[in-house]
CSV table of C-alpha atoms in Angstrom, one decimal:
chain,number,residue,atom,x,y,z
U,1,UNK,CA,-22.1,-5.3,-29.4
U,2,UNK,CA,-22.1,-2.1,-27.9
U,3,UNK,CA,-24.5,-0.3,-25.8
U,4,UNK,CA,-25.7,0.2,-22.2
U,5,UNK,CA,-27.1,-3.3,-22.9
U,6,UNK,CA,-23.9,-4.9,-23.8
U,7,UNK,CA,-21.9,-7.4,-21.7
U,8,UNK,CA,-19.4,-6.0,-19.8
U,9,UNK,CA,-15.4,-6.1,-21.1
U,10,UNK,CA,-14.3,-8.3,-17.9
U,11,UNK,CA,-16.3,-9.4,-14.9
U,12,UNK,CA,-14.6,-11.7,-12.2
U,13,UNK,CA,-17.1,-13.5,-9.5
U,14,UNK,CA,-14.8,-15.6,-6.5
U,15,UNK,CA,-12.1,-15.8,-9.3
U,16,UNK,CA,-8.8,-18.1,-8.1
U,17,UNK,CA,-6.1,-19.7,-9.7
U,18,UNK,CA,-3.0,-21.4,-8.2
U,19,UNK,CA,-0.3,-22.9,-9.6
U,20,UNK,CA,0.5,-26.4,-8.1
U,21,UNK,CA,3.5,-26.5,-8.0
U,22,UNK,CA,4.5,-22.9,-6.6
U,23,UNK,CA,2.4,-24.1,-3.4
U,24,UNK,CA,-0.7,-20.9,-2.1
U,25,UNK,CA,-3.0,-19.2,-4.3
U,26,UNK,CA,-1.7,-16.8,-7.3
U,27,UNK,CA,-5.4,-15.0,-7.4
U,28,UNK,CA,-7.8,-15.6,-4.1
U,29,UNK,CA,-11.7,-14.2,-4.3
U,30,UNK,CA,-11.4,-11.8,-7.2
U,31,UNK,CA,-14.5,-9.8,-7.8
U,32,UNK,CA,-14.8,-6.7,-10.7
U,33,UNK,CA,-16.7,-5.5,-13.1
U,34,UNK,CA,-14.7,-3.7,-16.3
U,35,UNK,CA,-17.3,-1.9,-18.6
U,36,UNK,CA,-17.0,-1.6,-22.3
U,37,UNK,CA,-15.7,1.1,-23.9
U,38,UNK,CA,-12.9,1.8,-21.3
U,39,UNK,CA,-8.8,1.5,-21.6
U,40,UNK,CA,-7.6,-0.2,-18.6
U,41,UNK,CA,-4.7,0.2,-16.7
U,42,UNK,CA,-3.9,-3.3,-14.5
U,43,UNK,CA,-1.7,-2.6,-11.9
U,44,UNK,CA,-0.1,-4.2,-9.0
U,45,UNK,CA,3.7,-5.2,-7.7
U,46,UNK,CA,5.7,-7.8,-9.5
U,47,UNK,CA,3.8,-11.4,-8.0
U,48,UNK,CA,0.3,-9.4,-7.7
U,49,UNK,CA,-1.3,-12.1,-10.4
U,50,UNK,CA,-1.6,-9.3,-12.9
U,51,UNK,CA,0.1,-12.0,-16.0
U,52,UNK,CA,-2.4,-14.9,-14.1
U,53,UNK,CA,-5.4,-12.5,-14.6
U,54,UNK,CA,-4.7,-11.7,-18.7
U,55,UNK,CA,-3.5,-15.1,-19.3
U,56,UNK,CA,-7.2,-16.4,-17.8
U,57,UNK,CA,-9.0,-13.3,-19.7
U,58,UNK,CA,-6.9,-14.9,-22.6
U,59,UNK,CA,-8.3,-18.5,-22.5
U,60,UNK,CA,-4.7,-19.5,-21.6
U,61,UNK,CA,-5.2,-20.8,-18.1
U,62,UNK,CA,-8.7,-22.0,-16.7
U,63,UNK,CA,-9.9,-20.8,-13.1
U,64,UNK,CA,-9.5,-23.4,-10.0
U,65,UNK,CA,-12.5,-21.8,-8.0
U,66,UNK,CA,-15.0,-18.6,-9.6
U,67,UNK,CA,-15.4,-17.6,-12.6
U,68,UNK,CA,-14.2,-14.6,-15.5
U,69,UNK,CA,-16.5,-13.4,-18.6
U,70,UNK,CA,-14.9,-11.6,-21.2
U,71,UNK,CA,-17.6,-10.1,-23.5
U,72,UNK,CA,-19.9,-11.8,-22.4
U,73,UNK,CA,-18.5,-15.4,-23.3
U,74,UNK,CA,-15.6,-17.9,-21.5
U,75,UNK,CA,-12.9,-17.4,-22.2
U,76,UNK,CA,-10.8,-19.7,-24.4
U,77,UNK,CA,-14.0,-20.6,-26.5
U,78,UNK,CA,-14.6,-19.9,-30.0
U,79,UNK,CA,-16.7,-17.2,-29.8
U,80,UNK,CA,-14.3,-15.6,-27.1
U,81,UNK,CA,-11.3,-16.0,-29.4
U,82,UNK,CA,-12.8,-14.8,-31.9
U,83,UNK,CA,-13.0,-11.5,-30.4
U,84,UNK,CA,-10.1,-11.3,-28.0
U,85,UNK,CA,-6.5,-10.9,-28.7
U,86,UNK,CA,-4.0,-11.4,-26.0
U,87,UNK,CA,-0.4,-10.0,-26.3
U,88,UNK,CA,1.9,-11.7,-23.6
U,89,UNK,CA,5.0,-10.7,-22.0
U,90,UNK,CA,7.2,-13.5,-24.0
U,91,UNK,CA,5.8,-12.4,-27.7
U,92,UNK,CA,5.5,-15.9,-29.3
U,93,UNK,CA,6.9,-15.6,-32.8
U,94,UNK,CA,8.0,-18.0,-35.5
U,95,UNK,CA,11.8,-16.8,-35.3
U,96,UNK,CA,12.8,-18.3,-38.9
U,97,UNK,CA,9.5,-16.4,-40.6
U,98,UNK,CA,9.5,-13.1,-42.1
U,99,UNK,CA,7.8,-10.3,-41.1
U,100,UNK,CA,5.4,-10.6,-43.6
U,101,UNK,CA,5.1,-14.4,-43.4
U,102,UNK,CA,3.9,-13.7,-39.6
U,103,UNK,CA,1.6,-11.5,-41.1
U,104,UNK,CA,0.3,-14.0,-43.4
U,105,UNK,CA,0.2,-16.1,-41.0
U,106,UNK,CA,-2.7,-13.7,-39.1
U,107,UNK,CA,-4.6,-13.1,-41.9
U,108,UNK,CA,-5.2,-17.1,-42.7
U,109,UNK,CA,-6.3,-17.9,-39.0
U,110,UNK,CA,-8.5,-14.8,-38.4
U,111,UNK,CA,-11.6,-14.0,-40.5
U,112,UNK,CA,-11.2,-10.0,-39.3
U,113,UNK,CA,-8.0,-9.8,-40.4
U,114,UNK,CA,-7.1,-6.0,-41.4
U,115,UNK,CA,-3.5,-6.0,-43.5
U,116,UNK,CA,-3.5,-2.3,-43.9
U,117,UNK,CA,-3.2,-1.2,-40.1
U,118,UNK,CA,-0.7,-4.1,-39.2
U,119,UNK,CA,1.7,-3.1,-41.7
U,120,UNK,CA,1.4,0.1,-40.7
U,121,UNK,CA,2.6,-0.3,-37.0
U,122,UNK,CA,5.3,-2.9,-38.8
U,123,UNK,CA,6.4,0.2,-41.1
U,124,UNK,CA,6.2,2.9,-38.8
U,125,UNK,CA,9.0,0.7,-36.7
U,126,UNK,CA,11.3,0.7,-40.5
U,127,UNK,CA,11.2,-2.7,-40.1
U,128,UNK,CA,11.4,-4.7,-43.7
U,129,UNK,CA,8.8,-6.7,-43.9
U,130,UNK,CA,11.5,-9.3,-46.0
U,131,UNK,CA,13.6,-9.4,-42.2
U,132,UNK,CA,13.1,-12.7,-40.5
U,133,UNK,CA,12.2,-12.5,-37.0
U,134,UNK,CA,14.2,-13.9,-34.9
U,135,UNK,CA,17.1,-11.5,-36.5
U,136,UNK,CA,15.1,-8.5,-35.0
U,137,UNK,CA,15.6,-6.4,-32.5
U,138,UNK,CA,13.6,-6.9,-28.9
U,139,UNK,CA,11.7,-3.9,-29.4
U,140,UNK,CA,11.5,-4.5,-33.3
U,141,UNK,CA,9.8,-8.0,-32.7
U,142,UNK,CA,7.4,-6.6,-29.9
U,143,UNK,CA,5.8,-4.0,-32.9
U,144,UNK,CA,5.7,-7.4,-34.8
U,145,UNK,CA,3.9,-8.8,-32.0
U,146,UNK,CA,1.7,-5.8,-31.5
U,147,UNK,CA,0.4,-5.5,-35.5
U,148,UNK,CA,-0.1,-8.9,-35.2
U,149,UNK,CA,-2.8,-8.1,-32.0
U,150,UNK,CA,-4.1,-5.4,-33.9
U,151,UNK,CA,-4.8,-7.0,-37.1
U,152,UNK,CA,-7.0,-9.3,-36.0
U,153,UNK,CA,-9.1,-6.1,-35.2
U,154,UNK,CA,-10.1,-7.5,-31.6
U,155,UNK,CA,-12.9,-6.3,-29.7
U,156,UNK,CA,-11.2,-6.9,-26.4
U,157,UNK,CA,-7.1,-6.1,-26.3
U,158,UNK,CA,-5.0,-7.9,-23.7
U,159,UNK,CA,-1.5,-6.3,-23.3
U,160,UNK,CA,1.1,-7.6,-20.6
U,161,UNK,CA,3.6,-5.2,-20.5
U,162,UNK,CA,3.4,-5.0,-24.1
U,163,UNK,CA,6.2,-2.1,-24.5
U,164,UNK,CA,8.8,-2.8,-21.9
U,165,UNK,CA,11.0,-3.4,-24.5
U,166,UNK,CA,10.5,-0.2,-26.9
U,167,UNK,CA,12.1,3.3,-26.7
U,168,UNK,CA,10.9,6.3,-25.1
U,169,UNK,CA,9.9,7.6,-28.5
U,170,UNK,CA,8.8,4.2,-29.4
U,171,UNK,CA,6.3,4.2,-26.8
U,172,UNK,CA,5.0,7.3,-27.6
U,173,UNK,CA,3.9,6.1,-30.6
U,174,UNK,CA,2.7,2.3,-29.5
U,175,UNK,CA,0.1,4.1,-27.2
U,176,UNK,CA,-1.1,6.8,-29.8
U,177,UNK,CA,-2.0,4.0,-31.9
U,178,UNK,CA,-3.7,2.0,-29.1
U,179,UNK,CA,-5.6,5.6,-28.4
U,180,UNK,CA,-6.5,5.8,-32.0
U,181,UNK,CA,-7.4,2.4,-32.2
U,182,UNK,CA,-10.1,2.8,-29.2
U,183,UNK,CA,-11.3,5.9,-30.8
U,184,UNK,CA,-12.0,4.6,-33.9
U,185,UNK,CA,-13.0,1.1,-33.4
U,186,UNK,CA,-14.2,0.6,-29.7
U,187,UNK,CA,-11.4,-1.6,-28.7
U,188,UNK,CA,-11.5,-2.2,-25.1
U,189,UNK,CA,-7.9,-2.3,-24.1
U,190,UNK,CA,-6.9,-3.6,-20.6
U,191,UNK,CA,-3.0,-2.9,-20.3
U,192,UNK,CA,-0.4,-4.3,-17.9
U,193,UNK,CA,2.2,-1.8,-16.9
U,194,UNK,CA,4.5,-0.7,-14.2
U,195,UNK,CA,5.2,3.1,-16.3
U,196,UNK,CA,2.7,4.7,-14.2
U,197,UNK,CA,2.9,8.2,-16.3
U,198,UNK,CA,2.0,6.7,-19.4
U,199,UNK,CA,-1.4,5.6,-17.8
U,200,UNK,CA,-2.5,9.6,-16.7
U,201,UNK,CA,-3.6,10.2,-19.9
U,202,UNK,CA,-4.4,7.4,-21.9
U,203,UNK,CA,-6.5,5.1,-19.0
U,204,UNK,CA,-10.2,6.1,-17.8
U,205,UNK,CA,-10.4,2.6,-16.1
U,206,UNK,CA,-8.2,1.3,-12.9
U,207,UNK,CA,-7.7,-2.3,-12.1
U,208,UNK,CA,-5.2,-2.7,-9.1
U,209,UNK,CA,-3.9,-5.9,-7.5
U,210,UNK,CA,-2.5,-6.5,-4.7
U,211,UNK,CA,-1.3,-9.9,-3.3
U,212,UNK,CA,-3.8,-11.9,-5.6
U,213,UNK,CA,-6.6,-10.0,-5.2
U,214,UNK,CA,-8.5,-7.0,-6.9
U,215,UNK,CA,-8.2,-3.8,-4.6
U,216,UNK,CA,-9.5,-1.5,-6.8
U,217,UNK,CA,-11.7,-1.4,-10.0
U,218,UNK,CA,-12.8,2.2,-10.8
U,219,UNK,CA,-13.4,4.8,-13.1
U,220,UNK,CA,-10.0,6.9,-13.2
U,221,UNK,CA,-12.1,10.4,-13.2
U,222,UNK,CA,-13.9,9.2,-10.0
U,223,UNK,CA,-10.4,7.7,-8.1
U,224,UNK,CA,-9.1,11.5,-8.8
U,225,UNK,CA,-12.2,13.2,-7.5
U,226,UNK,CA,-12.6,11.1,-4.4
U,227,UNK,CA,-9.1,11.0,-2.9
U,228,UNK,CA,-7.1,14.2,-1.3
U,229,UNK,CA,-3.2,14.5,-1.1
U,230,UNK,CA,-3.0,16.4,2.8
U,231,UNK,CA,-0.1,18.2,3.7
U,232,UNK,CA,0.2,19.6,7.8
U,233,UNK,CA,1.7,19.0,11.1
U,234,UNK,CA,1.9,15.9,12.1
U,235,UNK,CA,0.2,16.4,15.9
U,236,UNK,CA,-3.1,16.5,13.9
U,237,UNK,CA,-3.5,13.0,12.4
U,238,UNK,CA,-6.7,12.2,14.8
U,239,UNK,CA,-8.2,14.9,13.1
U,240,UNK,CA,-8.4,11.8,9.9
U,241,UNK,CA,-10.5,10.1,12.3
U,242,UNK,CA,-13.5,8.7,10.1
U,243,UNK,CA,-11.5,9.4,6.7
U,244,UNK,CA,-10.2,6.6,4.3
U,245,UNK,CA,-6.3,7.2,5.0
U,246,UNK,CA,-4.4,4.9,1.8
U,247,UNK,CA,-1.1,5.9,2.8
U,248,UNK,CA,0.7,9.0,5.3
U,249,UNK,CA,4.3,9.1,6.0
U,250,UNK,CA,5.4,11.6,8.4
U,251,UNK,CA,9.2,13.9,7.8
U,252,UNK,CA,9.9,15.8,11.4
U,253,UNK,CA,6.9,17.3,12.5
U,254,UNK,CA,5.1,17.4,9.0
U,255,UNK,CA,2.7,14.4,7.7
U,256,UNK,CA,1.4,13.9,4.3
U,257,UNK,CA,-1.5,11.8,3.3
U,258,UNK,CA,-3.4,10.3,0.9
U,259,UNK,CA,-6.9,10.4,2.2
U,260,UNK,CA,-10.6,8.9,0.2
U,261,UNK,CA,-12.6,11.2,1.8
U,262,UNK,CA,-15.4,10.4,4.1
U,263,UNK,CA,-17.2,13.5,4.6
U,264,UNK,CA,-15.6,16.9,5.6
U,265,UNK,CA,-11.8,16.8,6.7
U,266,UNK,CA,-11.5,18.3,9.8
U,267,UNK,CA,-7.7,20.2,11.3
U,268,UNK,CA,-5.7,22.5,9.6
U,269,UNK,CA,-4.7,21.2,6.0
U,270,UNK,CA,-2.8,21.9,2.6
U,271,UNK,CA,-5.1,20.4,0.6
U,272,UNK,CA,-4.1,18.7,-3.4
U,273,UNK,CA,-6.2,17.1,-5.6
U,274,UNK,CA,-4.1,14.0,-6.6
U,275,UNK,CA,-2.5,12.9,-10.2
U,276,UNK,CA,-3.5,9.1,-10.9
U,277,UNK,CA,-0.2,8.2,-10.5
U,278,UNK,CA,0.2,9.6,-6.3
U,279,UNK,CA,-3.7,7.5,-6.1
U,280,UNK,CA,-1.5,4.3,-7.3
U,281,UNK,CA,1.6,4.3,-5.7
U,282,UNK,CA,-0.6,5.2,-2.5
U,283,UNK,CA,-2.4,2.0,-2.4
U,284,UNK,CA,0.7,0.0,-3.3
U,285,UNK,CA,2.6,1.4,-0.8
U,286,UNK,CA,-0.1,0.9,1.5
U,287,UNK,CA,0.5,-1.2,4.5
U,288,UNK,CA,-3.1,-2.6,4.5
U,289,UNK,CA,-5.6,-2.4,1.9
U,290,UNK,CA,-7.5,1.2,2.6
U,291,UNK,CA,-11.0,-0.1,1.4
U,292,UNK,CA,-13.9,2.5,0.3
U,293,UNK,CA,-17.0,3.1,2.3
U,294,UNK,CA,-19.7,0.6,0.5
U,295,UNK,CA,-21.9,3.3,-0.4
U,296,UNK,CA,-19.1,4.9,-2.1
U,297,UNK,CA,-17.9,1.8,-4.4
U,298,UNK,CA,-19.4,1.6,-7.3
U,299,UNK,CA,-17.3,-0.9,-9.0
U,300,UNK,CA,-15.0,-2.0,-6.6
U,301,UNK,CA,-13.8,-5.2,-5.8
């Protein structure tokens, strides 16, 4: 279902999840709201929670406090699986299949299954579909692990650093297929990764973590239009009175920030509209979350 009617991709309300044995909370209070028809980037430091948070869209791990929708449904039911596939960060295969006994293999246990554009994204990585798997390559089984995502024709795409282990080149065409995919299909894709480029052109959505929580969930267009990159000298930084300041760092006598703007910007200032990338690297630098201005969140956590 799609439509301004339809349920939303994700939504989090007082979301937590700790793992007993580690001791403290993975995820504490999560809140946010992920629309359909978006491609996600998830983002956050290594221990942010981002793996907790797809495993739990996933139907993999069950909330301690809160609770997480995806589609509309819980997760982990048969009406979510049904609609959700979630590619993790360790690629469960059967080593001693083939490549085209995996595939088999996803076209007996899902009722969408679509051959064609699995073996495609098999093929396109020259991989023989007669090779067993656990005689591939790294990157060669994550392409396994990928068509097999794919041909279940999900609704809602999980990826945890789903191409960590493929070539520059490789990579270029993994998220050309992903774009095609969304194009053609409406797959909402939410995608875990620390390549920050790759997500300038590819994401219109931004979830980022920090320390278990959800600092930011935003259009990307909006996160681009709101924030300023200031350049001047560094005497002037009470002139940023009143303005959201994510991140400054000062060199001699010169200070650069990374400023959501609260009204005008007073002082004397070189002023640069931001790539998505400076946006995220500011808040994860950042020594304390820099929050919005409520009336200027709109999806926020």
């Amino acid at each position: 279902m799609t439509g301004p009617d339809a349920p939303d991709a994700l939504r989090a309300t007082g979301l937590g999840f700790r793992y007993r044995a580690r001791g403290g909370w993975t995820l504490r209070d999560c809140e946010f709201t992920v629309p359909r028809g978006r491609i996600t980037a998830l983002v956050g430091r290594n221990g942010a929670g981002k793996s907790t948070l797809l495993h739990l869209a996933g139907g993999l791990l069950r909330p301690e406090t809160g609770e997480l929708q995806v589609l509309g449904t819980t997760p982990g039911t048969p009406q979510a699986r049904a609609r959700v596939a979630l590619l993790t960060q360790e690629k469960p295969l059967y080593p001693r299949f083939t490549v085209a006994d995996t595939l088999l293999l996803g076209r007996k246990l899902n009722s969408s299954w679509q051959q064609a554009p699995a073996e495609q994204i098999v093929r396109e990585g020259d991989i023989p579909l007669h090779a067993r798997v656990g005689e591939l390559s790294p990157g060669q089984r994550s392409r396994v692990a990928l068509a097999l995502a794919l041909g279940k024709r999900p609704e809602l795409l999980l990826l945890d650093e789903p191409m960590a282990d493929l070539d520059p080149l490789a990579r270029g065409e993994i998220m050309a297929t992903l774009m095609s995919e969304a194009a053609e299909h409406g797959t909402d894709i939410v995608l875990s990764s620390h390549v920050l480029p790759e997500m300038e052109q590819t994401c219109d959505w931004v979830l980022l973590m920090r320390d278990g929580r959800i600092e930011l969930s935003e259009d990307a267009d909006e996160l681009r239009e709101s924030h300023t990159v200031l350049t001047g000298h560094a005497d002037q930084d009470g002139a940023l009175a009143g303005q959201g300041v994510v991140h400054s760092r000062t060199s001699g006598r010169q200070m650069t920030a990374l400023v959501r703007r609260h009204g005008p910007l007073r002082g004397d200032w070189h002023v640069e509209r931001p790539r998505l990338e400076d946006i995220l690297i500011g808040y994860l630098q950042a020594d304390a979350p820099a929050r919005p201005a409520p009336a200027e969140r709109t999806e926020a956590a």
